[in-house]
PDB file of C-alpha atoms in Angstrom:
ATOM      1  CA  UNK A   1     118.611-125.678 148.316  1.00 73.00           C
ATOM      2  CA  UNK A   2     119.698-126.646 151.306  1.00 92.00           C
ATOM      3  CA  UNK A   3     118.483-123.289 153.714  1.00 96.00           C
ATOM      4  CA  UNK A   4     115.344-120.421 151.949  1.00 96.00           C
ATOM      5  CA  UNK A   5     114.104-117.881 153.714  1.00 97.00           C
ATOM      6  CA  UNK A   6     111.306-116.844 152.393  1.00 96.00           C
ATOM      7  CA  UNK A   7     109.439-113.344 152.781  1.00 96.00           C
ATOM      8  CA  UNK A   8     110.203-113.838 156.351  1.00 96.00           C
ATOM      9  CA  UNK A   9     109.350-111.506 159.222  1.00 97.00           C
ATOM     10  CA  UNK A  10     109.781-110.923 162.767  1.00 96.00           C
ATOM     11  CA  UNK A  11     107.787-108.072 165.063  1.00 95.00           C
ATOM     12  CA  UNK A  12     108.603-107.295 168.604  1.00 92.00           C
ATOM     13  CA  UNK A  13     106.664-104.740 169.856  1.00 90.00           C
ATOM     14  CA  UNK A  14     106.308-101.855 166.948  1.00 87.00           C
ATOM     15  CA  UNK A  15     109.648-103.028 165.812  1.00 89.00           C
ATOM     16  CA  UNK A  16     110.041-105.254 163.058  1.00 91.00           C
ATOM     17  CA  UNK A  17     114.097-107.029 163.940  1.00 94.00           C
ATOM     18  CA  UNK A  18     112.952-109.055 160.421  1.00 96.00           C
ATOM     19  CA  UNK A  19     111.413-107.206 158.020  1.00 95.00           C
ATOM     20  CA  UNK A  20     110.570-109.333 155.159  1.00 95.00           C
ATOM     21  CA  UNK A  21     113.837-110.813 154.132  1.00 96.00           C
ATOM     22  CA  UNK A  22     114.655-113.710 151.658  1.00 97.00           C
ATOM     23  CA  UNK A  23     117.541-115.775 150.743  1.00 97.00           C
ATOM     24  CA  UNK A  24     118.608-119.169 149.927  1.00 96.00           C
ATOM     25  CA  UNK A  25     121.578-120.647 150.700  1.00 95.00           C
ATOM     26  CA  UNK A  26     123.110-123.997 148.622  1.00 92.00           C
ATOM     27  CA  UNK A  27     124.489-126.850 149.128  1.00 89.00           C
ATOM     28  CA  UNK A  28     128.705-126.551 149.740  1.00 88.00           C
ATOM     29  CA  UNK A  29     128.278-123.084 150.621  1.00 93.00           C
ATOM     30  CA  UNK A  30     129.651-120.713 153.343  1.00 94.00           C
ATOM     31  CA  UNK A  31     127.903-117.728 153.897  1.00 96.00           C
ATOM     32  CA  UNK A  32     128.857-114.750 156.290  1.00 95.00           C
ATOM     33  CA  UNK A  33     125.661-113.491 158.379  1.00 95.00           C
ATOM     34  CA  UNK A  34     126.560-109.608 158.550  1.00 94.00           C
ATOM     35  CA  UNK A  35     124.974-107.384 160.414  1.00 92.00           C
ATOM     36  CA  UNK A  36     125.736-104.583 163.356  1.00 91.00           C
ATOM     37  CA  UNK A  37     124.025-105.868 166.639  1.00 89.00           C
ATOM     38  CA  UNK A  38     120.749-105.193 166.828  1.00 88.00           C
ATOM     39  CA  UNK A  39     120.100-105.706 163.068  1.00 91.00           C
ATOM     40  CA  UNK A  40     118.556-109.040 162.863  1.00 93.00           C
ATOM     41  CA  UNK A  41     120.777-112.086 162.632  1.00 93.00           C
ATOM     42  CA  UNK A  42     120.400-114.122 165.447  1.00 92.00           C
ATOM     43  CA  UNK A  43     116.788-113.299 164.958  1.00 94.00           C
ATOM     44  CA  UNK A  44     116.592-114.987 161.723  1.00 96.00           C
ATOM     45  CA  UNK A  45     119.069-117.785 162.791  1.00 95.00           C
ATOM     46  CA  UNK A  46     116.956-118.939 165.391  1.00 94.00           C
ATOM     47  CA  UNK A  47     113.886-118.903 163.359  1.00 96.00           C
ATOM     48  CA  UNK A  48     115.877-120.987 160.989  1.00 96.00           C
ATOM     49  CA  UNK A  49     116.504-123.273 163.408  1.00 95.00           C
ATOM     50  CA  UNK A  50     113.333-123.198 165.221  1.00 94.00           C
ATOM     51  CA  UNK A  51     113.927-121.951 168.058  1.00 92.00           C
ATOM     52  CA  UNK A  52     111.567-118.954 167.555  1.00 94.00           C
ATOM     53  CA  UNK A  53     108.522-118.532 165.416  1.00 94.00           C
ATOM     54  CA  UNK A  54     108.167-115.850 162.273  1.00 95.00           C
ATOM     55  CA  UNK A  55     105.593-113.112 162.427  1.00 96.00           C
ATOM     56  CA  UNK A  56     105.559-114.118 158.972  1.00 95.00           C
ATOM     57  CA  UNK A  57     106.779-115.457 155.288  1.00 96.00           C
ATOM     58  CA  UNK A  58     108.869-119.007 156.512  1.00 95.00           C
ATOM     59  CA  UNK A  59     112.093-120.694 156.708  1.00 96.00           C
ATOM     60  CA  UNK A  60     112.721-123.707 154.357  1.00 96.00           C
ATOM     61  CA  UNK A  61     115.655-126.515 155.692  1.00 96.00           C
ATOM     62  CA  UNK A  62     116.684-129.092 153.056  1.00 95.00           C
ATOM     63  CA  UNK A  63     112.849-128.852 152.112  1.00 94.00           C
ATOM     64  CA  UNK A  64     111.459-129.142 155.418  1.00 96.00           C
ATOM     65  CA  UNK A  65     109.453-126.199 156.285  1.00 96.00           C
ATOM     66  CA  UNK A  66     110.679-125.422 159.862  1.00 96.00           C
ATOM     67  CA  UNK A  67     107.266-124.006 161.026  1.00 94.00           C
ATOM     68  CA  UNK A  68     105.351-126.969 160.367  1.00 94.00           C
ATOM     69  CA  UNK A  69     107.517-129.487 161.479  1.00 94.00           C
ATOM     70  CA  UNK A  70     110.329-128.278 163.473  1.00 93.00           C
ATOM     71  CA  UNK A  71     111.455-131.444 164.866  1.00 93.00           C
ATOM     72  CA  UNK A  72     112.471-132.410 161.636  1.00 94.00           C
ATOM     73  CA  UNK A  73     114.351-129.658 160.653  1.00 95.00           C
ATOM     74  CA  UNK A  74     116.570-129.308 163.329  1.00 93.00           C
ATOM     75  CA  UNK A  75     117.977-133.506 162.508  1.00 94.00           C
ATOM     76  CA  UNK A  76     119.353-131.518 159.595  1.00 95.00           C
ATOM     77  CA  UNK A  77     120.867-128.510 161.584  1.00 96.00           C
ATOM     78  CA  UNK A  78     123.867-128.078 163.916  1.00 95.00           C
ATOM     79  CA  UNK A  79     123.468-125.092 166.140  1.00 94.00           C
ATOM     80  CA  UNK A  80     126.177-122.981 167.841  1.00 93.00           C
ATOM     81  CA  UNK A  81     124.163-120.057 169.506  1.00 90.00           C
ATOM     82  CA  UNK A  82     125.930-116.625 169.859  1.00 84.00           C
ATOM     83  CA  UNK A  83     125.292-117.480 173.987  1.00 83.00           C
ATOM     84  CA  UNK A  84     126.393-121.294 173.270  1.00 87.00           C
ATOM     85  CA  UNK A  85     124.584-122.797 176.804  1.00 89.00           C
ATOM     86  CA  UNK A  86     126.797-125.669 177.852  1.00 95.00           C
ATOM     87  CA  UNK A  87     126.105-127.706 181.082  1.00 96.00           C
ATOM     88  CA  UNK A  88     129.580-126.537 183.176  1.00 97.00           C
ATOM     89  CA  UNK A  89     129.462-129.571 185.532  1.00 97.00           C
ATOM     90  CA  UNK A  90     129.323-132.509 183.407  1.00 98.00           C
ATOM     91  CA  UNK A  91     132.569-133.165 181.895  1.00 98.00           C
ATOM     92  CA  UNK A  92     132.984-132.642 178.143  1.00 97.00           C
ATOM     93  CA  UNK A  93     132.625-136.400 176.967  1.00 97.00           C
ATOM     94  CA  UNK A  94     129.754-136.685 178.592  1.00 97.00           C
ATOM     95  CA  UNK A  95     127.925-133.422 177.360  1.00 98.00           C
ATOM     96  CA  UNK A  96     128.552-134.871 174.534  1.00 98.00           C
ATOM     97  CA  UNK A  97     127.399-138.701 175.150  1.00 97.00           C
ATOM     98  CA  UNK A  98     124.104-136.528 176.486  1.00 97.00           C
ATOM     99  CA  UNK A  99     123.848-133.999 173.200  1.00 96.00           C
ATOM    100  CA  UNK A 100     124.621-137.624 171.247  1.00 96.00           C
ATOM    101  CA  UNK A 101     121.962-139.550 172.578  1.00 96.00           C
ATOM    102  CA  UNK A 102     119.068-136.719 172.288  1.00 94.00           C
ATOM    103  CA  UNK A 103     120.012-136.725 168.336  1.00 94.00           C
ATOM    104  CA  UNK A 104     119.567-140.807 168.838  1.00 95.00           C
ATOM    105  CA  UNK A 105     123.281-140.627 166.998  1.00 96.00           C
ATOM    106  CA  UNK A 106     124.536-144.286 166.295  1.00 96.00           C
ATOM    107  CA  UNK A 107     128.072-145.466 167.263  1.00 96.00           C
ATOM    108  CA  UNK A 108     128.055-143.023 169.693  1.00 96.00           C
ATOM    109  CA  UNK A 109     130.890-143.664 171.466  1.00 96.00           C
ATOM    110  CA  UNK A 110     133.267-143.739 168.764  1.00 97.00           C
ATOM    111  CA  UNK A 111     131.767-140.030 167.098  1.00 97.00           C
ATOM    112  CA  UNK A 112     132.136-138.223 169.757  1.00 97.00           C
ATOM    113  CA  UNK A 113     135.746-138.798 169.686  1.00 97.00           C
ATOM    114  CA  UNK A 114     135.840-138.063 165.900  1.00 96.00           C
ATOM    115  CA  UNK A 115     134.323-134.702 166.863  1.00 95.00           C
ATOM    116  CA  UNK A 116     136.828-134.110 169.568  1.00 96.00           C
ATOM    117  CA  UNK A 117     139.468-134.173 167.295  1.00 94.00           C
ATOM    118  CA  UNK A 118     137.580-132.587 164.574  1.00 90.00           C
ATOM    119  CA  UNK A 119     137.968-129.636 166.524  1.00 89.00           C
ATOM    120  CA  UNK A 120     140.779-130.086 168.864  1.00 88.00           C
ATOM    121  CA  UNK A 121     139.321-131.003 172.197  1.00 93.00           C
ATOM    122  CA  UNK A 122     141.598-133.535 173.390  1.00 93.00           C
ATOM    123  CA  UNK A 123     143.734-132.140 175.387  1.00 93.00           C
ATOM    124  CA  UNK A 124     141.289-130.954 177.273  1.00 95.00           C
ATOM    125  CA  UNK A 125     138.588-133.333 176.943  1.00 95.00           C
ATOM    126  CA  UNK A 126     138.999-135.151 180.567  1.00 95.00           C
ATOM    127  CA  UNK A 127     137.539-132.046 182.649  1.00 97.00           C
ATOM    128  CA  UNK A 128     134.408-130.151 183.661  1.00 97.00           C
ATOM    129  CA  UNK A 129     133.214-127.361 181.307  1.00 97.00           C
ATOM    130  CA  UNK A 130     133.204-125.525 183.911  1.00 96.00           C
ATOM    131  CA  UNK A 131     136.808-125.974 184.276  1.00 96.00           C
ATOM    132  CA  UNK A 132     137.969-125.070 180.549  1.00 94.00           C
ATOM    133  CA  UNK A 133     138.893-121.534 179.154  1.00 89.00           C
ATOM    134  CA  UNK A 134     136.479-119.652 177.001  1.00 86.00           C
ATOM    135  CA  UNK A 135     138.008-120.970 173.934  1.00 85.00           C
ATOM    136  CA  UNK A 136     137.583-124.218 175.032  1.00 90.00           C
ATOM    137  CA  UNK A 137     133.857-123.982 175.929  1.00 92.00           C
ATOM    138  CA  UNK A 138     133.179-122.485 172.556  1.00 90.00           C
ATOM    139  CA  UNK A 139     134.714-125.356 170.925  1.00 91.00           C
ATOM    140  CA  UNK A 140     132.397-127.797 172.858  1.00 94.00           C
ATOM    141  CA  UNK A 141     129.171-125.786 171.188  1.00 94.00           C
ATOM    142  CA  UNK A 142     130.684-126.234 168.006  1.00 92.00           C
ATOM    143  CA  UNK A 143     131.288-129.890 168.479  1.00 95.00           C
ATOM    144  CA  UNK A 144     127.972-130.615 169.811  1.00 96.00           C
ATOM    145  CA  UNK A 145     126.685-128.876 166.720  1.00 95.00           C
ATOM    146  CA  UNK A 146     128.438-131.239 164.761  1.00 95.00           C
ATOM    147  CA  UNK A 147     127.627-134.555 167.005  1.00 96.00           C
ATOM    148  CA  UNK A 148     124.917-135.612 164.791  1.00 96.00           C
ATOM    149  CA  UNK A 149     126.842-134.875 161.058  1.00 94.00           C
ATOM    150  CA  UNK A 150     124.077-132.458 160.291  1.00 96.00           C
ATOM    151  CA  UNK A 151     124.032-131.532 156.424  1.00 95.00           C
ATOM    152  CA  UNK A 152     123.660-127.997 158.022  1.00 96.00           C
ATOM    153  CA  UNK A 153     125.338-125.833 160.100  1.00 95.00           C
ATOM    154  CA  UNK A 154     124.207-122.234 161.537  1.00 95.00           C
ATOM    155  CA  UNK A 155     127.187-120.770 163.699  1.00 94.00           C
ATOM    156  CA  UNK A 156     126.410-117.783 165.376  1.00 91.00           C
ATOM    157  CA  UNK A 157     129.476-115.697 166.080  1.00 88.00           C
ATOM    158  CA  UNK A 158     131.871-119.514 166.488  1.00 88.00           C
ATOM    159  CA  UNK A 159     134.869-117.974 167.233  1.00 84.00           C
ATOM    160  CA  UNK A 160     134.171-115.489 170.158  1.00 78.00           C
ATOM    161  CA  UNK A 161     136.467-115.584 172.596  1.00 74.00           C
ATOM    162  CA  UNK A 162     139.282-117.565 170.964  1.00 81.00           C
ATOM    163  CA  UNK A 163     142.764-116.053 170.707  1.00 83.00           C
ATOM    164  CA  UNK A 164     144.370-115.451 167.384  1.00 85.00           C
ATOM    165  CA  UNK A 165     145.740-118.733 166.706  1.00 84.00           C
ATOM    166  CA  UNK A 166     142.621-121.075 167.850  1.00 82.00           C
ATOM    167  CA  UNK A 167     140.610-118.272 164.919  1.00 85.00           C
ATOM    168  CA  UNK A 168     142.763-119.596 163.053  1.00 86.00           C
ATOM    169  CA  UNK A 169     142.479-123.193 163.752  1.00 84.00           C
ATOM    170  CA  UNK A 170     138.156-123.070 163.949  1.00 85.00           C
ATOM    171  CA  UNK A 171     138.477-121.423 160.447  1.00 87.00           C
ATOM    172  CA  UNK A 172     140.469-123.980 159.396  1.00 87.00           C
ATOM    173  CA  UNK A 173     137.675-126.314 160.266  1.00 87.00           C
ATOM    174  CA  UNK A 174     134.568-124.371 158.510  1.00 89.00           C
ATOM    175  CA  UNK A 175     136.225-124.230 156.030  1.00 89.00           C
ATOM    176  CA  UNK A 176     136.694-128.330 155.284  1.00 87.00           C
ATOM    177  CA  UNK A 177     133.285-128.548 156.671  1.00 87.00           C
ATOM    178  CA  UNK A 178     131.954-126.469 154.143  1.00 88.00           C
ATOM    179  CA  UNK A 179     133.014-128.973 151.677  1.00 87.00           C
ATOM    180  CA  UNK A 180     129.982-131.291 152.411  1.00 87.00           C
ATOM    181  CA  UNK A 181     127.695-129.241 154.150  1.00 92.00           C
ATOM    182  CA  UNK A 182     126.161-125.699 154.045  1.00 95.00           C
ATOM    183  CA  UNK A 183     127.270-123.392 156.890  1.00 95.00           C
ATOM    184  CA  UNK A 184     125.913-120.213 157.553  1.00 96.00           C
ATOM    185  CA  UNK A 185     127.451-117.910 160.352  1.00 92.00           C
ATOM    186  CA  UNK A 186     127.461-114.703 161.508  1.00 92.00           C
ATOM    187  CA  UNK A 187     130.634-112.097 162.765  1.00 87.00           C
ATOM    188  CA  UNK A 188     131.947-109.261 163.619  1.00 85.00           C
ATOM    189  CA  UNK A 189     135.299-110.013 163.016  1.00 83.00           C
ATOM    190  CA  UNK A 190     135.724-108.948 158.926  1.00 86.00           C
ATOM    191  CA  UNK A 191     139.124-111.015 158.006  1.00 83.00           C
ATOM    192  CA  UNK A 192     137.393-113.684 159.396  1.00 85.00           C
ATOM    193  CA  UNK A 193     134.550-113.745 156.947  1.00 89.00           C
ATOM    194  CA  UNK A 194     137.289-112.640 154.218  1.00 87.00           C
ATOM    195  CA  UNK A 195     139.157-115.584 154.629  1.00 87.00           C
ATOM    196  CA  UNK A 196     136.564-118.418 154.671  1.00 89.00           C
ATOM    197  CA  UNK A 197     133.677-116.843 152.613  1.00 90.00           C
ATOM    198  CA  UNK A 198     133.000-116.641 149.044  1.00 84.00           C
ATOM    199  CA  UNK A 199     129.112-115.404 149.202  1.00 93.00           C
ATOM    200  CA  UNK A 200     128.495-112.591 151.677  1.00 95.00           C
ATOM    201  CA  UNK A 201     124.585-111.230 153.253  1.00 95.00           C
ATOM    202  CA  UNK A 202     124.478-108.126 155.391  1.00 94.00           C
ATOM    203  CA  UNK A 203     121.446-107.116 157.347  1.00 94.00           C
ATOM    204  CA  UNK A 204     120.589-104.224 158.689  1.00 94.00           C
ATOM    205  CA  UNK A 205     118.014-103.105 160.895  1.00 92.00           C
ATOM    206  CA  UNK A 206     115.502-106.597 160.191  1.00 94.00           C
ATOM    207  CA  UNK A 207     116.593-105.687 156.177  1.00 95.00           C
ATOM    208  CA  UNK A 208     118.588-107.592 153.369  1.00 95.00           C
ATOM    209  CA  UNK A 209     121.132-104.626 152.564  1.00 92.00           C
ATOM    210  CA  UNK A 210     123.657-106.794 150.258  1.00 92.00           C
ATOM    211  CA  UNK A 211     123.556-110.393 148.769  1.00 94.00           C
ATOM    212  CA  UNK A 212     126.473-111.236 146.889  1.00 91.00           C
ATOM    213  CA  UNK A 213     130.328-112.942 146.293  1.00 90.00           C
ATOM    214  CA  UNK A 214     132.089-111.539 148.565  1.00 85.00           C
ATOM    215  CA  UNK A 215     134.514-110.163 145.208  1.00 80.00           C
ATOM    216  CA  UNK A 216     131.444-108.149 143.496  1.00 82.00           C
ATOM    217  CA  UNK A 217     131.121-106.282 146.856  1.00 82.00           C
ATOM    218  CA  UNK A 218     135.015-105.494 147.374  1.00 73.00           C
ATOM    219  CA  UNK A 219     134.944-104.163 144.059  1.00 69.00           C
ATOM    220  CA  UNK A 220     133.243-101.740 145.622  1.00 57.00           C
ATOM    221  CA  UNK A 221     129.309 -99.829 146.124  1.00 53.00           C
ATOM    222  CA  UNK A 222     127.912 -97.960 144.112  1.00 51.00           C
ATOM    223  CA  UNK A 223     130.823 -98.452 141.680  1.00 56.00           C
ATOM    224  CA  UNK A 224     133.146 -97.317 143.879  1.00 67.00           C
ATOM    225  CA  UNK A 225     137.073 -98.335 143.414  1.00 77.00           C
ATOM    226  CA  UNK A 226     140.223 -97.792 145.364  1.00 84.00           C
ATOM    227  CA  UNK A 227     143.742 -96.095 143.971  1.00 89.00           C
ATOM    228  CA  UNK A 228     147.015 -96.342 145.512  1.00 91.00           C
ATOM    229  CA  UNK A 229     149.503 -93.624 144.610  1.00 93.00           C
ATOM    230  CA  UNK A 230     152.756 -93.638 146.333  1.00 93.00           C
ATOM    231  CA  UNK A 231     155.322 -90.288 145.244  1.00 93.00           C
ATOM    232  CA  UNK A 232     158.882 -89.436 146.460  1.00 92.00           C
ATOM    233  CA  UNK A 233     157.777 -86.361 146.734  1.00 91.00           C
ATOM    234  CA  UNK A 234     155.372 -84.261 149.039  1.00 89.00           C
ATOM    235  CA  UNK A 235     152.165 -84.152 146.659  1.00 90.00           C
ATOM    236  CA  UNK A 236     149.395 -81.491 148.461  1.00 90.00           C
ATOM    237  CA  UNK A 237     145.751 -83.533 148.959  1.00 90.00           C
ATOM    238  CA  UNK A 238     144.072 -80.088 146.713  1.00 92.00           C
ATOM    239  CA  UNK A 239     146.025 -81.097 143.633  1.00 92.00           C
ATOM    240  CA  UNK A 240     145.016 -84.833 144.130  1.00 93.00           C
ATOM    241  CA  UNK A 241     141.384 -83.932 145.010  1.00 91.00           C
ATOM    242  CA  UNK A 242     140.942 -81.886 142.100  1.00 92.00           C
ATOM    243  CA  UNK A 243     141.587 -84.967 139.235  1.00 93.00           C
ATOM    244  CA  UNK A 244     138.231 -85.947 137.245  1.00 91.00           C
ATOM    245  CA  UNK A 245     136.123 -88.556 138.879  1.00 88.00           C
ATOM    246  CA  UNK A 246     138.548 -88.605 142.148  1.00 90.00           C
ATOM    247  CA  UNK A 247     135.836 -88.279 145.396  1.00 87.00           C
ATOM    248  CA  UNK A 248     137.926 -88.192 148.389  1.00 88.00           C
ATOM    249  CA  UNK A 249     142.242 -88.323 148.464  1.00 89.00           C
ATOM    250  CA  UNK A 250     143.054 -89.386 151.900  1.00 89.00           C
ATOM    251  CA  UNK A 251     146.495 -89.574 152.911  1.00 91.00           C
ATOM    252  CA  UNK A 252     148.652 -92.986 154.077  1.00 88.00           C
ATOM    253  CA  UNK A 253     151.624 -91.405 154.998  1.00 81.00           C
ATOM    254  CA  UNK A 254     154.089 -89.004 153.773  1.00 81.00           C
ATOM    255  CA  UNK A 255     153.772 -89.067 149.693  1.00 83.00           C
ATOM    256  CA  UNK A 256     151.399 -91.981 149.859  1.00 90.00           C
ATOM    257  CA  UNK A 257     147.519 -91.253 149.221  1.00 91.00           C
ATOM    258  CA  UNK A 258     144.472 -93.789 149.050  1.00 89.00           C
ATOM    259  CA  UNK A 259     141.986 -92.399 146.121  1.00 90.00           C
ATOM    260  CA  UNK A 260     138.324 -93.030 145.838  1.00 86.00           C
ATOM    261  CA  UNK A 261     136.927 -93.461 142.416  1.00 85.00           C
ATOM    262  CA  UNK A 262     134.560 -94.576 139.992  1.00 80.00           C
ATOM    263  CA  UNK A 263     136.860 -94.679 137.193  1.00 84.00           C
ATOM    264  CA  UNK A 264     140.234 -95.903 138.645  1.00 85.00           C
ATOM    265  CA  UNK A 265     141.649 -96.171 134.752  1.00 87.00           C
ATOM    266  CA  UNK A 266     140.995 -92.825 134.137  1.00 91.00           C
ATOM    267  CA  UNK A 267     142.501 -91.617 137.398  1.00 91.00           C
ATOM    268  CA  UNK A 268     146.304 -93.891 137.295  1.00 92.00           C
ATOM    269  CA  UNK A 269     145.812 -91.994 133.594  1.00 93.00           C
ATOM    270  CA  UNK A 270     145.957 -88.464 135.242  1.00 94.00           C
ATOM    271  CA  UNK A 271     148.203 -89.486 137.628  1.00 94.00           C
ATOM    272  CA  UNK A 272     151.428 -90.660 135.018  1.00 93.00           C
ATOM    273  CA  UNK A 273     150.473 -87.536 133.423  1.00 93.00           C
ATOM    274  CA  UNK A 274     150.296 -85.153 136.403  1.00 92.00           C
ATOM    275  CA  UNK A 275     154.378 -87.382 137.010  1.00 93.00           C
ATOM    276  CA  UNK A 276     155.038 -85.834 134.263  1.00 93.00           C
ATOM    277  CA  UNK A 277     154.096 -82.596 134.114  1.00 92.00           C
ATOM    278  CA  UNK A 278     155.432 -82.406 137.269  1.00 92.00           C
ATOM    279  CA  UNK A 279     158.618 -84.102 137.556  1.00 92.00           C
ATOM    280  CA  UNK A 280     157.820 -86.130 140.194  1.00 92.00           C
ATOM    281  CA  UNK A 281     158.963 -90.264 140.944  1.00 93.00           C
ATOM    282  CA  UNK A 282     155.895 -92.686 141.263  1.00 93.00           C
ATOM    283  CA  UNK A 283     157.184 -95.374 143.665  1.00 93.00           C
ATOM    284  CA  UNK A 284     153.743 -97.381 143.152  1.00 91.00           C
ATOM    285  CA  UNK A 285     150.353 -97.256 141.619  1.00 90.00           C
ATOM    286  CA  UNK A 286     147.838-100.075 141.886  1.00 85.00           C
ATOM    287  CA  UNK A 287     143.997-100.615 142.053  1.00 77.00           C
ATOM    288  CA  UNK A 288     142.716-102.377 145.442  1.00 72.00           C
ATOM    289  CA  UNK A 289     139.828-103.686 146.343  1.00 69.00           C
ATOM    290  CA  UNK A 290     137.428-102.338 149.200  1.00 70.00           C
ATOM    291  CA  UNK A 291     137.899-103.948 152.221  1.00 75.00           C
ATOM    292  CA  UNK A 292     134.852-105.942 153.744  1.00 83.00           C
ATOM    293  CA  UNK A 293     135.107-103.790 156.164  1.00 81.00           C
ATOM    294  CA  UNK A 294     134.328-100.000 154.148  1.00 77.00           C
ATOM    295  CA  UNK A 295     132.132-101.980 152.198  1.00 82.00           C
ATOM    296  CA  UNK A 296     129.910-102.805 155.789  1.00 86.00           C
ATOM    297  CA  UNK A 297     130.450 -99.146 157.418  1.00 83.00           C
ATOM    298  CA  UNK A 298     129.221 -98.209 153.993  1.00 80.00           C
ATOM    299  CA  UNK A 299     126.152-100.072 153.610  1.00 83.00           C
ATOM    300  CA  UNK A 300     125.056-100.158 157.112  1.00 85.00           C
ATOM    301  CA  UNK A 301     125.300 -96.746 157.647  1.00 81.00           C
ATOM    302  CA  UNK A 302     123.581 -95.957 154.635  1.00 59.00           C
ATOM    303  CA  UNK A 303     120.874 -98.351 153.928  1.00 47.00           C
ATOM    304  CA  UNK A 304     119.760 -97.077 151.042  1.00 43.00           C
ATOM    305  CA  UNK A 305     123.023 -97.258 149.433  1.00 42.00           C
ATOM    306  CA  UNK A 306     122.635-100.671 149.645  1.00 45.00           C
ATOM    307  CA  UNK A 307     119.603-101.412 148.162  1.00 43.00           C
ATOM    308  CA  UNK A 308     121.527-101.349 144.615  1.00 41.00           C
ATOM    309  CA  UNK A 309     124.078-103.961 146.012  1.00 46.00           C
ATOM    310  CA  UNK A 310     121.324-107.009 146.560  1.00 48.00           C
ATOM    311  CA  UNK A 311     122.085-109.893 144.123  1.00 45.00           C
ATOM    312  CA  UNK A 312     119.579-110.706 141.523  1.00 43.00           C
ATOM    313  CA  UNK A 313     120.304-114.227 141.797  1.00 44.00           C
ATOM    314  CA  UNK A 314     120.393-115.737 144.830  1.00 47.00           C
TER     315      UNK A 314
END
């Protein structure tokens, strides 16, 4: 087990920023760590990386208890913090060499070139960091996290400030790294998490409200699903809302509806019967998974509902 968080608690004054949370991440997993601002994501990441001390519980990295041997744990971790502190007066290669020397990296000159290639920094590698765009500064931070070839990567908003093309490039880098490393990363870009992760942990108000495979979460919180139907004709909302097992009928465009239900098979059958009775033409009819954004909003605006979404096998 590469990361093990056990009953972790962090208190600031009267507020429990992290409230007795536990989870684990295995080698080869890329796990999205999500939550609203102030939910406890960055605090948890800082405790795992040894930059903050917990008030209760502990975090282990590659079997090392971070609070007992912070330096040994840090040799196993590559950390890109949200703020991404850099020395703007240093040149890119100079800075990466400096970080590599801190980690006592062997064959450092070649390693610097390797990580520059990995994060596609080469076009800007001859510049001072202060001359770089925000996106390229972010790449320097990621390169610094990789310089000592760590087993575990902790990435706090790794694509912050990148344009859409750069996001795709860094996404591919993270996916490739995840084949041989453990990756825990936070992001507010839900499409990014859906593209990279098989598993998602959602934290809200210091408490984990979901920890499961992405596919399971998208099947719906509290068993909810979506049925999307398109009619050639105009259909009144009252008719669709009156169907059994439909909790909400949302118009998407003329004749096009999204129906929320806990029994999609029943709803599809009722729609077919309804179309036959009224001589309506169904253009399309399909079930679809909830988007991660919908899942996130449900679980972080109603924490009690999220308790049932926690997985028991992590």
